[in-house]
Short mmCIF file of N, CA and C and ligand atoms in Angstrom, two decimals:
data_model
loop_
_atom_site.label_atom_id
_atom_site.label_comp_id
_atom_site.label_asym_id
_atom_site.label_seq_id
_atom_site.Cartn_x
_atom_site.Cartn_y
_atom_site.Cartn_z
N MET B 1 -22.01 14.81 4.23
CA MET B 1 -21.09 14.08 4.02
C MET B 1 -20.16 14.49 4.80
N THR B 2 -19.36 13.56 5.34
CA THR B 2 -18.28 13.99 6.76
C THR B 2 -17.27 14.53 5.98
N GLU B 3 -16.19 15.33 6.63
CA GLU B 3 -15.13 15.29 5.89
C GLU B 3 -13.96 14.78 6.72
N ASP B 4 -14.40 14.46 8.00
CA ASP B 4 -13.50 13.86 9.01
C ASP B 4 -12.91 12.51 8.65
N LEU B 5 -13.13 12.00 7.29
CA LEU B 5 -12.52 10.58 7.49
C LEU B 5 -11.21 10.23 7.05
N GLY B 6 -10.47 11.57 7.33
CA GLY B 6 -8.91 11.67 7.29
C GLY B 6 -8.13 12.86 7.62
N PRO B 7 -7.03 13.61 7.52
CA PRO B 7 -6.55 14.51 7.90
C PRO B 7 -6.17 15.11 6.67
N THR B 8 -5.90 16.53 6.61
CA THR B 8 -5.20 17.29 5.80
C THR B 8 -4.24 17.69 6.08
N LEU B 9 -3.28 17.38 5.01
CA LEU B 9 -1.98 17.46 5.15
C LEU B 9 -1.21 18.54 4.58
N LEU B 10 -0.51 19.96 4.57
CA LEU B 10 -0.27 20.74 3.99
C LEU B 10 1.26 20.56 3.97
N THR B 11 2.06 21.21 2.45
CA THR B 11 3.36 21.09 2.20
C THR B 11 3.64 22.75 1.92
N ALA B 12 4.90 23.00 1.51
CA ALA B 12 5.13 24.55 1.34
C ALA B 12 3.87 25.13 0.42
N ARG B 13 3.75 24.42 -1.00
CA ARG B 13 2.74 25.15 -1.79
C ARG B 13 1.40 24.02 -2.27
N LEU B 14 1.21 22.94 -1.36
CA LEU B 14 -0.29 22.26 -1.52
C LEU B 14 -0.80 21.72 -0.07
N ARG B 15 -1.95 21.89 -0.61
CA ARG B 15 -2.63 20.83 0.41
C ARG B 15 -3.51 19.93 -0.19
N LEU B 16 -3.37 18.70 1.30
CA LEU B 16 -3.72 17.11 0.40
C LEU B 16 -4.96 17.18 1.47
N ARG B 17 -6.28 16.73 0.96
CA ARG B 17 -7.10 17.17 1.69
C ARG B 17 -8.34 15.42 0.94
N VAL B 18 -9.18 15.33 1.87
CA VAL B 18 -10.13 14.35 1.70
C VAL B 18 -10.81 14.48 0.78
N PRO B 19 -10.83 14.11 -0.86
CA PRO B 19 -11.48 14.52 -1.89
C PRO B 19 -13.36 14.05 -1.84
N ASN B 20 -13.82 14.72 -2.41
CA ASN B 20 -15.69 14.43 -2.24
C ASN B 20 -16.32 14.96 -3.57
N GLU B 21 -17.61 14.82 -3.51
CA GLU B 21 -18.24 14.44 -4.75
C GLU B 21 -17.89 15.77 -5.92
N THR B 22 -17.76 16.98 -4.88
CA THR B 22 -17.25 18.10 -5.84
C THR B 22 -16.17 17.93 -6.63
N ASP B 23 -15.50 17.17 -6.66
CA ASP B 23 -14.04 16.76 -7.11
C ASP B 23 -14.32 15.97 -8.06
N THR B 24 -15.82 15.64 -8.71
CA THR B 24 -16.11 14.40 -10.23
C THR B 24 -15.73 14.61 -10.89
N VAL B 25 -15.87 16.35 -10.96
CA VAL B 25 -15.68 17.00 -12.48
C VAL B 25 -14.16 17.06 -12.84
N PHE B 26 -13.37 17.54 -11.84
CA PHE B 26 -11.80 17.05 -11.83
C PHE B 26 -11.30 16.03 -11.97
N ALA B 27 -11.97 14.44 -11.21
CA ALA B 27 -11.56 13.58 -11.69
C ALA B 27 -12.00 12.66 -12.96
N GLN B 28 -12.99 13.22 -13.47
CA GLN B 28 -13.40 12.89 -14.88
C GLN B 28 -12.47 13.96 -16.18
N SER B 29 -12.20 14.95 -15.59
CA SER B 29 -11.14 15.83 -16.61
C SER B 29 -9.69 14.66 -16.55
N MET B 30 -9.42 14.51 -15.40
CA MET B 30 -8.08 13.76 -15.45
C MET B 30 -8.07 12.49 -15.91
N TYR B 31 -8.72 11.26 -15.34
CA TYR B 31 -8.48 10.17 -15.74
C TYR B 31 -9.16 9.68 -17.36
N SER B 32 -9.55 10.90 -17.59
CA SER B 32 -10.22 10.92 -19.41
C SER B 32 -8.97 10.62 -20.24
N VAL B 33 -8.05 11.28 -19.79
CA VAL B 33 -6.90 11.43 -20.47
C VAL B 33 -6.08 10.51 -20.89
N PRO B 34 -5.39 9.92 -21.86
CA PRO B 34 -4.87 8.74 -22.09
C PRO B 34 -3.42 8.44 -21.84
N GLN B 35 -2.54 9.73 -21.61
CA GLN B 35 -1.56 9.91 -21.03
C GLN B 35 -1.75 9.65 -19.53
N VAL B 36 -2.51 10.00 -18.65
CA VAL B 36 -2.64 9.71 -17.80
C VAL B 36 -3.09 8.13 -17.19
N VAL B 37 -3.91 7.56 -17.71
CA VAL B 37 -4.20 6.07 -17.34
C VAL B 37 -3.12 5.38 -18.53
N ARG B 38 -2.53 5.66 -19.01
CA ARG B 38 -1.62 4.91 -20.06
C ARG B 38 -0.80 3.92 -18.95
N TYR B 39 -0.33 4.05 -17.85
CA TYR B 39 0.67 3.23 -16.70
C TYR B 39 -0.79 2.81 -15.80
N ILE B 40 -1.57 2.91 -15.69
CA ILE B 40 -2.18 2.51 -14.12
C ILE B 40 -3.77 1.74 -14.72
N GLY B 41 -3.79 1.22 -13.75
CA GLY B 41 -5.07 0.20 -13.51
C GLY B 41 -5.26 -0.56 -15.19
N SER B 42 -6.43 -0.58 -16.07
CA SER B 42 -6.60 -1.07 -17.28
C SER B 42 -5.57 -0.47 -18.05
N GLY B 43 -5.07 0.98 -18.12
CA GLY B 43 -4.90 1.61 -18.98
C GLY B 43 -6.01 2.34 -19.93
N GLU B 44 -7.04 2.08 -19.57
CA GLU B 44 -8.29 2.60 -20.43
C GLU B 44 -9.23 4.31 -19.90
N PRO B 45 -9.21 5.07 -21.08
CA PRO B 45 -9.55 6.14 -20.46
C PRO B 45 -11.05 6.20 -19.50
N GLU B 46 -11.06 6.56 -18.20
CA GLU B 46 -12.60 6.81 -17.76
C GLU B 46 -13.01 8.27 -18.26
N ARG B 47 -14.03 7.88 -19.16
CA ARG B 47 -14.71 9.10 -19.87
C ARG B 47 -16.06 9.70 -18.91
N SER B 48 -16.70 8.79 -18.34
CA SER B 48 -17.73 9.31 -18.06
C SER B 48 -17.98 9.71 -16.71
N ARG B 49 -19.28 10.43 -16.21
CA ARG B 49 -19.07 11.71 -14.86
C ARG B 49 -19.53 10.48 -14.09
N GLN B 50 -20.09 8.55 -14.45
CA GLN B 50 -20.04 8.14 -13.63
C GLN B 50 -19.12 7.48 -13.10
N GLN B 51 -18.18 6.80 -13.99
CA GLN B 51 -16.93 6.40 -13.65
C GLN B 51 -15.91 7.40 -12.66
N ALA B 52 -16.00 8.85 -13.15
CA ALA B 52 -15.36 9.66 -11.89
C ALA B 52 -15.87 9.73 -10.80
N ALA B 53 -17.19 9.56 -10.65
CA ALA B 53 -18.23 9.18 -9.42
C ALA B 53 -17.29 8.26 -8.62
N ALA B 54 -17.80 7.28 -9.56
CA ALA B 54 -17.33 6.30 -8.74
C ALA B 54 -15.75 5.85 -8.30
N ARG B 55 -15.02 6.57 -8.96
CA ARG B 55 -13.92 6.58 -8.36
C ARG B 55 -13.35 7.04 -7.26
N ILE B 56 -14.28 8.36 -6.91
CA ILE B 56 -14.14 9.28 -5.80
C ILE B 56 -14.63 8.52 -4.32
N GLU B 57 -15.79 8.05 -4.85
CA GLU B 57 -16.22 7.12 -3.76
C GLU B 57 -15.52 5.98 -3.40
N ARG B 58 -14.50 5.30 -4.24
CA ARG B 58 -13.73 4.41 -3.66
C ARG B 58 -12.49 5.07 -3.16
N TYR B 59 -12.07 6.17 -3.73
CA TYR B 59 -11.07 7.04 -3.12
C TYR B 59 -11.31 7.31 -1.49
N ARG B 60 -12.69 7.72 -0.98
CA ARG B 60 -12.83 8.20 0.09
C ARG B 60 -12.81 6.87 1.40
N GLU B 61 -13.10 5.78 0.31
CA GLU B 61 -13.54 4.38 1.35
C GLU B 61 -11.83 3.91 1.67
N ARG B 62 -10.89 4.55 1.22
CA ARG B 62 -9.79 3.92 1.23
C ARG B 62 -9.20 4.57 2.64
N PHE B 63 -9.65 5.70 3.57
CA PHE B 63 -9.55 6.48 4.70
C PHE B 63 -9.22 5.35 5.66
N GLY B 64 -8.27 5.48 6.39
CA GLY B 64 -7.98 4.75 7.57
C GLY B 64 -6.88 5.43 8.25
N SER B 65 -6.59 5.29 9.53
CA SER B 65 -5.65 6.08 9.97
C SER B 65 -4.51 6.51 9.36
N LEU B 66 -4.27 5.35 8.75
CA LEU B 66 -2.76 5.45 7.89
C LEU B 66 -3.28 5.86 6.40
N THR B 67 -4.22 5.34 5.82
CA THR B 67 -4.34 4.86 4.61
C THR B 67 -5.42 6.22 3.92
N GLY B 68 -5.40 6.28 2.42
CA GLY B 68 -6.14 6.97 2.00
C GLY B 68 -5.66 7.34 0.65
N VAL B 69 -6.68 8.05 -0.21
CA VAL B 69 -6.19 8.77 -1.57
C VAL B 69 -6.56 9.98 -1.49
N TRP B 70 -6.26 10.77 -1.31
CA TRP B 70 -5.72 12.51 -1.12
C TRP B 70 -5.89 13.36 -2.19
N LEU B 71 -7.08 14.25 -2.35
CA LEU B 71 -6.81 15.01 -3.57
C LEU B 71 -5.76 16.27 -3.06
N VAL B 72 -4.57 16.47 -4.41
CA VAL B 72 -3.58 17.60 -3.74
C VAL B 72 -4.38 18.80 -4.69
N GLU B 73 -4.33 19.99 -4.02
CA GLU B 73 -4.42 21.13 -4.56
C GLU B 73 -3.64 22.15 -4.45
N ASP B 74 -3.46 23.17 -4.91
CA ASP B 74 -2.68 24.10 -4.67
C ASP B 74 -2.96 25.13 -3.44
N ARG B 75 -2.34 25.18 -2.84
CA ARG B 75 -2.83 25.73 -1.67
C ARG B 75 -3.22 27.07 -1.75
N ALA B 76 -2.37 28.02 -2.76
CA ALA B 76 -2.88 29.40 -2.77
C ALA B 76 -3.77 29.59 -3.82
N ASN B 77 -4.55 28.69 -4.34
CA ASN B 77 -5.98 28.95 -5.14
C ASN B 77 -6.70 27.66 -5.17
N ARG B 78 -6.32 26.80 -4.56
CA ARG B 78 -7.46 25.65 -3.92
C ARG B 78 -7.82 24.98 -5.53
N THR B 79 -6.45 25.65 -6.88
CA THR B 79 -6.51 24.76 -8.29
C THR B 79 -6.46 23.14 -7.50
N PRO B 80 -7.77 22.10 -8.03
CA PRO B 80 -7.17 20.63 -7.44
C PRO B 80 -6.16 20.39 -9.05
N LEU B 81 -4.99 19.44 -8.40
CA LEU B 81 -3.73 19.25 -9.32
C LEU B 81 -3.67 17.60 -9.66
N GLY B 82 -4.10 16.80 -8.50
CA GLY B 82 -4.14 15.00 -8.66
C GLY B 82 -4.54 14.47 -7.11
N PHE B 83 -4.27 13.47 -7.50
CA PHE B 83 -4.29 12.32 -6.25
C PHE B 83 -3.02 12.07 -5.81
N VAL B 84 -3.18 11.60 -4.37
CA VAL B 84 -1.80 10.47 -3.82
C VAL B 84 -2.34 9.72 -2.99
N LEU B 85 -1.70 8.50 -2.68
CA LEU B 85 -2.38 7.29 -2.04
C LEU B 85 -1.62 6.70 -1.04
N LEU B 86 -1.92 6.36 -0.40
CA LEU B 86 -1.27 5.15 0.96
C LEU B 86 -2.08 4.27 0.92
N LYS B 87 -1.80 2.86 0.70
CA LYS B 87 -3.05 1.86 0.54
C LYS B 87 -2.52 0.31 0.64
N PRO B 88 -3.09 -0.47 1.29
CA PRO B 88 -2.29 -1.89 1.11
C PRO B 88 -2.15 -2.35 -0.21
N ILE B 89 -0.86 -2.76 -0.82
CA ILE B 89 -0.95 -3.15 -2.09
C ILE B 89 -1.53 -4.77 -2.59
N PRO B 90 -2.04 -4.48 -3.47
CA PRO B 90 -2.57 -6.17 -3.86
C PRO B 90 -1.22 -7.17 -4.37
N PHE B 91 -1.38 -8.30 -3.81
CA PHE B 91 -0.24 -9.07 -3.60
C PHE B 91 -0.99 -10.21 -5.17
N SER B 92 0.22 -10.51 -6.46
CA SER B 92 -0.24 -11.53 -7.20
C SER B 92 -0.50 -12.74 -6.77
N SER B 93 -1.49 -13.52 -7.18
CA SER B 93 -2.25 -14.63 -7.00
C SER B 93 -0.73 -15.31 -6.65
N GLY B 94 -0.74 -16.60 -5.35
CA GLY B 94 0.11 -17.21 -5.22
C GLY B 94 1.21 -16.82 -4.63
N VAL B 95 0.91 -15.45 -4.48
CA VAL B 95 2.27 -14.70 -3.33
C VAL B 95 1.63 -15.06 -1.77
N GLU B 96 2.73 -15.64 -1.05
CA GLU B 96 2.16 -15.77 0.45
C GLU B 96 2.77 -14.77 0.77
N ALA B 97 2.52 -13.88 1.91
CA ALA B 97 2.83 -12.73 2.68
C ALA B 97 2.50 -12.94 4.06
N GLU B 98 3.22 -12.43 4.80
CA GLU B 98 3.08 -12.58 6.40
C GLU B 98 2.47 -11.08 6.70
N GLN B 99 3.05 -10.12 6.17
CA GLN B 99 2.08 -8.63 6.62
C GLN B 99 1.55 -8.17 5.06
N GLU B 100 0.98 -7.14 5.10
CA GLU B 100 0.66 -6.44 4.23
C GLU B 100 1.35 -5.45 3.76
N ASP B 101 1.53 -5.22 2.73
CA ASP B 101 2.65 -4.00 2.83
C ASP B 101 1.97 -2.63 1.71
N ILE B 102 2.63 -1.60 2.47
CA ILE B 102 1.81 -0.39 2.03
C ILE B 102 2.38 0.33 0.87
N GLU B 103 1.71 0.49 0.30
CA GLU B 103 1.97 1.33 -1.36
C GLU B 103 1.62 2.68 -1.18
N ILE B 104 2.60 4.01 -1.90
CA ILE B 104 2.77 4.84 -2.35
C ILE B 104 2.36 5.41 -3.24
N GLY B 105 1.70 6.24 -3.99
CA GLY B 105 1.18 6.39 -5.11
C GLY B 105 0.90 7.79 -5.81
N TRP B 106 1.33 8.23 -7.07
CA TRP B 106 1.09 9.42 -7.39
C TRP B 106 0.64 9.76 -8.78
N HIS B 107 -0.91 10.37 -8.96
CA HIS B 107 -1.25 10.50 -10.33
C HIS B 107 -1.61 12.11 -10.46
N LEU B 108 -1.08 12.66 -11.32
CA LEU B 108 -1.34 14.47 -11.14
C LEU B 108 -1.96 14.40 -12.36
N HIS B 109 -2.89 15.34 -12.71
CA HIS B 109 -3.55 16.55 -14.05
C HIS B 109 -2.26 16.50 -15.01
N PRO B 110 -2.34 16.18 -16.36
CA PRO B 110 -1.11 16.71 -16.98
C PRO B 110 -0.60 18.08 -16.49
N ASP B 111 -1.83 19.01 -16.77
CA ASP B 111 -1.85 20.58 -16.40
C ASP B 111 -0.74 20.67 -15.11
N ALA B 112 -0.56 19.91 -14.59
CA ALA B 112 0.42 20.17 -13.74
C ALA B 112 1.50 19.27 -13.46
N TRP B 113 1.58 18.61 -14.39
CA TRP B 113 3.18 17.76 -14.57
C TRP B 113 4.44 19.11 -14.88
N GLY B 114 5.47 18.67 -14.36
CA GLY B 114 6.70 19.26 -14.48
C GLY B 114 6.79 20.18 -13.42
N ASN B 115 6.23 20.11 -12.45
CA ASN B 115 6.75 21.46 -11.13
C ASN B 115 6.78 20.77 -10.07
N SER B 116 7.48 19.61 -10.35
CA SER B 116 7.80 18.57 -8.93
C SER B 116 6.97 18.62 -7.80
N PHE B 117 5.39 18.53 -8.22
CA PHE B 117 4.26 18.96 -7.25
C PHE B 117 4.31 17.13 -6.47
N ALA B 118 4.87 16.03 -7.72
CA ALA B 118 3.92 14.98 -6.89
C ALA B 118 5.22 14.47 -6.04
N ALA B 119 6.45 14.55 -6.28
CA ALA B 119 7.66 14.67 -4.90
C ALA B 119 7.11 15.47 -3.50
N GLU B 120 6.86 16.43 -4.14
CA GLU B 120 6.47 17.10 -2.91
C GLU B 120 4.86 16.67 -1.80
N ALA B 121 3.88 16.63 -2.75
CA ALA B 121 2.71 15.97 -2.21
C ALA B 121 2.93 14.39 -1.44
N ALA B 122 3.40 13.68 -1.85
CA ALA B 122 3.92 12.52 -2.09
C ALA B 122 4.94 12.34 0.07
N GLY B 123 5.82 13.42 -0.60
CA GLY B 123 6.76 13.82 0.80
C GLY B 123 6.11 14.02 2.27
N ALA B 124 4.93 14.56 1.98
CA ALA B 124 3.67 14.65 3.16
C ALA B 124 3.39 13.51 3.47
N LEU B 125 3.04 12.53 2.47
CA LEU B 125 2.17 11.20 2.81
C LEU B 125 3.64 10.36 3.99
N VAL B 126 5.02 10.44 3.13
CA VAL B 126 5.73 10.17 4.00
C VAL B 126 6.04 10.30 5.57
N THR B 127 5.74 11.28 5.22
CA THR B 127 5.60 12.04 6.84
C THR B 127 4.85 11.73 7.71
N HIS B 128 3.49 11.26 7.20
CA HIS B 128 2.02 10.90 7.35
C HIS B 128 2.70 9.55 7.78
N ALA B 129 3.01 8.83 7.17
CA ALA B 129 2.91 7.24 7.45
C ALA B 129 4.25 7.12 8.40
N GLU B 130 5.14 8.08 8.80
CA GLU B 130 6.08 8.10 9.60
C GLU B 130 4.88 8.23 11.00
N SER B 131 4.34 9.31 10.95
CA SER B 131 3.87 9.60 12.09
C SER B 131 2.87 8.79 12.62
N GLN B 132 2.45 7.66 11.95
CA GLN B 132 1.76 6.45 12.31
C GLN B 132 2.40 5.06 13.04
N GLY B 133 3.86 5.77 12.45
CA GLY B 133 4.64 3.98 13.18
C GLY B 133 4.78 3.18 11.95
N LEU B 134 4.19 3.87 10.52
CA LEU B 134 4.94 2.55 9.92
C LEU B 134 6.11 2.56 9.52
N ARG B 135 6.89 1.28 9.22
CA ARG B 135 8.05 0.91 8.92
C ARG B 135 8.61 1.11 7.71
N ARG B 136 8.04 0.74 6.93
CA ARG B 136 8.30 0.69 5.30
C ARG B 136 7.34 1.13 4.21
N LEU B 137 7.22 1.37 3.16
CA LEU B 137 6.23 1.90 1.86
C LEU B 137 7.07 1.07 0.60
N VAL B 138 6.40 1.05 -0.03
CA VAL B 138 6.58 0.05 -1.30
C VAL B 138 6.35 1.30 -2.58
N ALA B 139 6.72 1.42 -3.65
CA ALA B 139 5.81 1.72 -5.14
C ALA B 139 6.20 1.16 -6.20
N VAL B 140 4.97 1.03 -6.42
CA VAL B 140 5.41 0.02 -8.02
C VAL B 140 5.01 1.03 -8.91
N THR B 141 6.27 0.52 -10.32
CA THR B 141 5.68 1.46 -11.44
C THR B 141 5.66 0.36 -13.03
N HIS B 142 5.04 1.08 -14.10
CA HIS B 142 5.16 0.29 -15.15
C HIS B 142 6.80 0.16 -15.07
N PRO B 143 7.36 -0.45 -15.98
CA PRO B 143 9.19 -0.49 -16.25
C PRO B 143 9.35 0.79 -17.39
N ASP B 144 8.41 0.93 -17.92
CA ASP B 144 8.09 2.11 -19.05
C ASP B 144 7.86 3.98 -18.32
N ASN B 145 7.46 3.94 -17.18
CA ASN B 145 6.67 5.17 -16.32
C ASN B 145 8.23 5.72 -15.74
N GLY B 146 9.07 6.58 -17.10
CA GLY B 146 10.47 7.21 -16.41
C GLY B 146 10.17 8.48 -15.67
N ALA B 147 8.84 8.83 -15.46
CA ALA B 147 8.20 10.11 -14.80
C ALA B 147 8.11 9.74 -13.50
N SER B 148 7.53 8.45 -12.90
CA SER B 148 6.79 8.16 -11.95
C SER B 148 8.24 7.35 -11.49
N LYS B 149 8.96 6.47 -11.44
CA LYS B 149 10.33 6.46 -11.48
C LYS B 149 10.92 7.29 -10.98
N ALA B 150 11.48 8.52 -11.79
CA ALA B 150 11.78 9.72 -11.12
C ALA B 150 11.50 10.23 -9.85
N VAL B 151 10.05 9.97 -9.84
CA VAL B 151 9.65 10.51 -8.31
C VAL B 151 9.44 10.14 -7.26
N ALA B 152 9.69 8.30 -7.77
CA ALA B 152 10.45 7.37 -6.24
C ALA B 152 11.35 7.83 -6.28
N LEU B 153 12.58 8.03 -7.01
CA LEU B 153 13.47 8.26 -6.76
C LEU B 153 14.02 9.89 -5.53
N LYS B 154 13.13 10.71 -6.22
CA LYS B 154 13.53 11.81 -5.44
C LYS B 154 12.73 11.73 -4.24
N LEU B 155 12.03 10.79 -3.86
CA LEU B 155 11.57 10.57 -2.46
C LEU B 155 12.55 9.90 -1.48
N ASP B 156 13.64 9.65 -2.48
CA ASP B 156 14.95 8.40 -2.06
C ASP B 156 14.62 7.14 -1.67
N MET B 157 13.56 6.50 -1.94
CA MET B 157 13.08 5.34 -2.36
C MET B 157 14.38 4.45 -3.10
N THR B 158 14.43 3.47 -2.71
CA THR B 158 15.35 2.28 -3.16
C THR B 158 15.06 1.58 -4.49
N ALA B 159 15.63 1.61 -5.67
CA ALA B 159 15.02 0.96 -7.02
C ALA B 159 15.70 -0.91 -6.74
N ARG B 160 14.55 -1.39 -6.67
CA ARG B 160 14.94 -2.87 -6.14
C ARG B 160 14.63 -3.73 -7.57
N GLY B 161 14.52 -2.92 -8.84
CA GLY B 161 14.25 -3.82 -9.72
C GLY B 161 12.86 -4.31 -9.94
N LEU B 162 12.97 -5.39 -11.32
CA LEU B 162 11.46 -5.69 -11.80
C LEU B 162 10.82 -6.76 -10.51
N THR B 163 9.66 -6.80 -10.32
CA THR B 163 8.86 -7.81 -9.34
C THR B 163 7.67 -8.64 -9.81
N PRO B 164 7.41 -9.58 -9.77
CA PRO B 164 6.46 -10.00 -9.92
C PRO B 164 5.21 -10.15 -8.90
N ARG B 165 5.65 -9.56 -7.92
CA ARG B 165 5.17 -9.83 -6.72
C ARG B 165 3.30 -8.89 -6.23
N TYR B 166 3.13 -8.17 -7.14
CA TYR B 166 2.06 -7.37 -7.18
C TYR B 166 1.18 -7.38 -8.17
N TYR B 167 -0.23 -6.87 -8.39
CA TYR B 167 -0.73 -6.38 -9.03
C TYR B 167 -0.99 -7.69 -10.72
N ASN B 168 -0.63 -8.80 -10.03
CA ASN B 168 -0.26 -10.16 -11.19
C ASN B 168 0.15 -9.51 -12.51
N THR B 169 1.12 -8.56 -12.07
CA THR B 169 1.90 -8.40 -13.36
C THR B 169 3.56 -7.78 -12.66
N THR B 170 4.55 -7.43 -13.89
CA THR B 170 5.82 -7.37 -13.50
C THR B 170 5.85 -5.74 -13.68
N CYS B 171 6.28 -5.54 -11.97
CA CYS B 171 6.63 -4.01 -11.95
C CYS B 171 7.94 -3.86 -11.84
N GLU B 172 8.11 -2.64 -11.66
CA GLU B 172 9.88 -2.18 -11.10
C GLU B 172 9.05 -1.84 -9.49
N LEU B 173 10.08 -2.06 -8.49
CA LEU B 173 9.94 -2.02 -7.45
C LEU B 173 10.57 -0.88 -6.83
N PHE B 174 10.16 -0.44 -5.86
CA PHE B 174 10.98 0.94 -4.99
C PHE B 174 10.48 0.86 -3.71
N THR B 175 11.41 0.90 -2.58
CA THR B 175 11.07 0.54 -0.97
C THR B 175 11.66 2.20 -0.44
N LEU B 176 11.26 2.24 0.72
CA LEU B 176 11.91 3.09 1.73
C LEU B 176 11.31 2.73 2.92
N ASP B 177 12.49 2.74 3.80
CA ASP B 177 12.62 2.25 5.01
C ASP B 177 12.32 3.68 5.86
N LEU B 178 11.04 3.75 6.86
CA LEU B 178 11.34 5.15 7.65
C LEU B 178 11.57 4.60 8.98
C1 COA H 1 4.12 10.60 -12.19
C2 COA H 1 3.86 11.78 -12.50
C3 COA H 1 2.95 12.08 -10.93
C4 COA H 1 5.06 12.62 -12.77
O1 COA H 1 4.72 14.23 -12.69
P1 COA H 1 5.45 15.10 -12.79
O2 COA H 1 5.19 16.27 -12.67
O3 COA H 1 6.74 14.75 -13.89
O4 COA H 1 6.60 14.90 -11.15
P2 COA H 1 7.36 15.78 -10.99
O5 COA H 1 7.45 17.30 -11.67
O6 COA H 1 7.42 15.34 -9.23
O7 COA H 1 8.67 14.96 -11.10
C5 COA H 1 8.80 14.31 -12.47
C6 COA H 1 10.38 14.07 -12.35
O8 COA H 1 10.33 13.10 -13.80
C7 COA H 1 11.33 13.36 -14.63
N1 COA H 1 10.56 13.05 -15.83
C8 COA H 1 10.00 13.47 -16.31
N2 COA H 1 9.55 12.39 -17.78
C9 COA H 1 10.35 11.54 -17.34
C10 COA H 1 10.79 10.53 -18.02
N3 COA H 1 9.92 9.91 -19.34
N4 COA H 1 11.72 9.54 -17.90
C11 COA H 1 12.38 9.93 -16.66
N5 COA H 1 12.41 11.23 -16.24
C12 COA H 1 11.29 11.67 -16.32
C13 COA H 1 11.49 14.91 -14.78
O9 COA H 1 12.37 15.65 -15.01
C14 COA H 1 10.75 15.06 -13.06
O10 COA H 1 12.35 15.19 -12.42
P3 COA H 1 13.35 16.67 -11.99
O11 COA H 1 12.29 17.28 -11.09
O12 COA H 1 14.59 16.18 -11.65
O13 COA H 1 13.31 17.19 -13.35
C15 COA H 1 2.76 11.98 -13.66
O14 COA H 1 4.01 11.94 -14.80
C16 COA H 1 1.50 11.46 -13.42
O15 COA H 1 0.68 11.81 -13.17
N6 COA H 1 1.44 10.23 -14.63
C17 COA H 1 0.43 10.02 -15.12
C18 COA H 1 -0.14 9.02 -13.56
C19 COA H 1 0.92 7.79 -13.67
O16 COA H 1 1.36 6.87 -14.39
N7 COA H 1 1.25 7.85 -12.26
C20 COA H 1 2.22 6.56 -11.63
C21 COA H 1 1.65 5.30 -11.35
S1 COA H 1 3.04 4.36 -10.69
#
């Protein structure tokens, strides 16, 4: 398994690295928690090892020069904390766009919540995106996801209100010009 799919990124407390199959148990422990998946994807907990392995595989396939889904770990002791992402965001059906929008996102294990890790890790992705010449990032949250909206605002993203533009649903939109 190659580990040169994407860069390792460092912050004061965190290491962001390409996930691999050894992270399957962590992914299972995280995405099986109802509070984690409540506002993401189908909203259904993924309880099986197979689902977690498929998720890690998908995350690895996301890597390009800009994009990826990084595993976030504690720099000091390598404890896995969650995942952060940069990827083209899917437009809702019928939306005509001249170019893709790049989404920034964050998912943490509940044991890691409340430490400002999400904003710190996502900050490293903002720096990475800038270094790759990207001009604009978007984030979307479920309208009721107060913690995630707070993370976007901590990143100095601008709240743009509700939009039907992405994921075939109505989301709260945040943008950041780089
Ligand atoms: C979103 C998520 C990453 C935030 O994690 P976190 O550890 O709370 O994040 P941070 O500590 O960096 O910051 C969260 C901020 O939101 C605040 N907050 C927490 N819950 C909140 C709520 N319900 N309403 C408003 N603000 C809230 C916190 O006080 C904190 O602000 P502060 O640092 O000024 O005190 C975490 O809740 C998570 O992983 N949720 C499940 C996955 C998910 O929904 N991801 C986002 C999809 S869009």
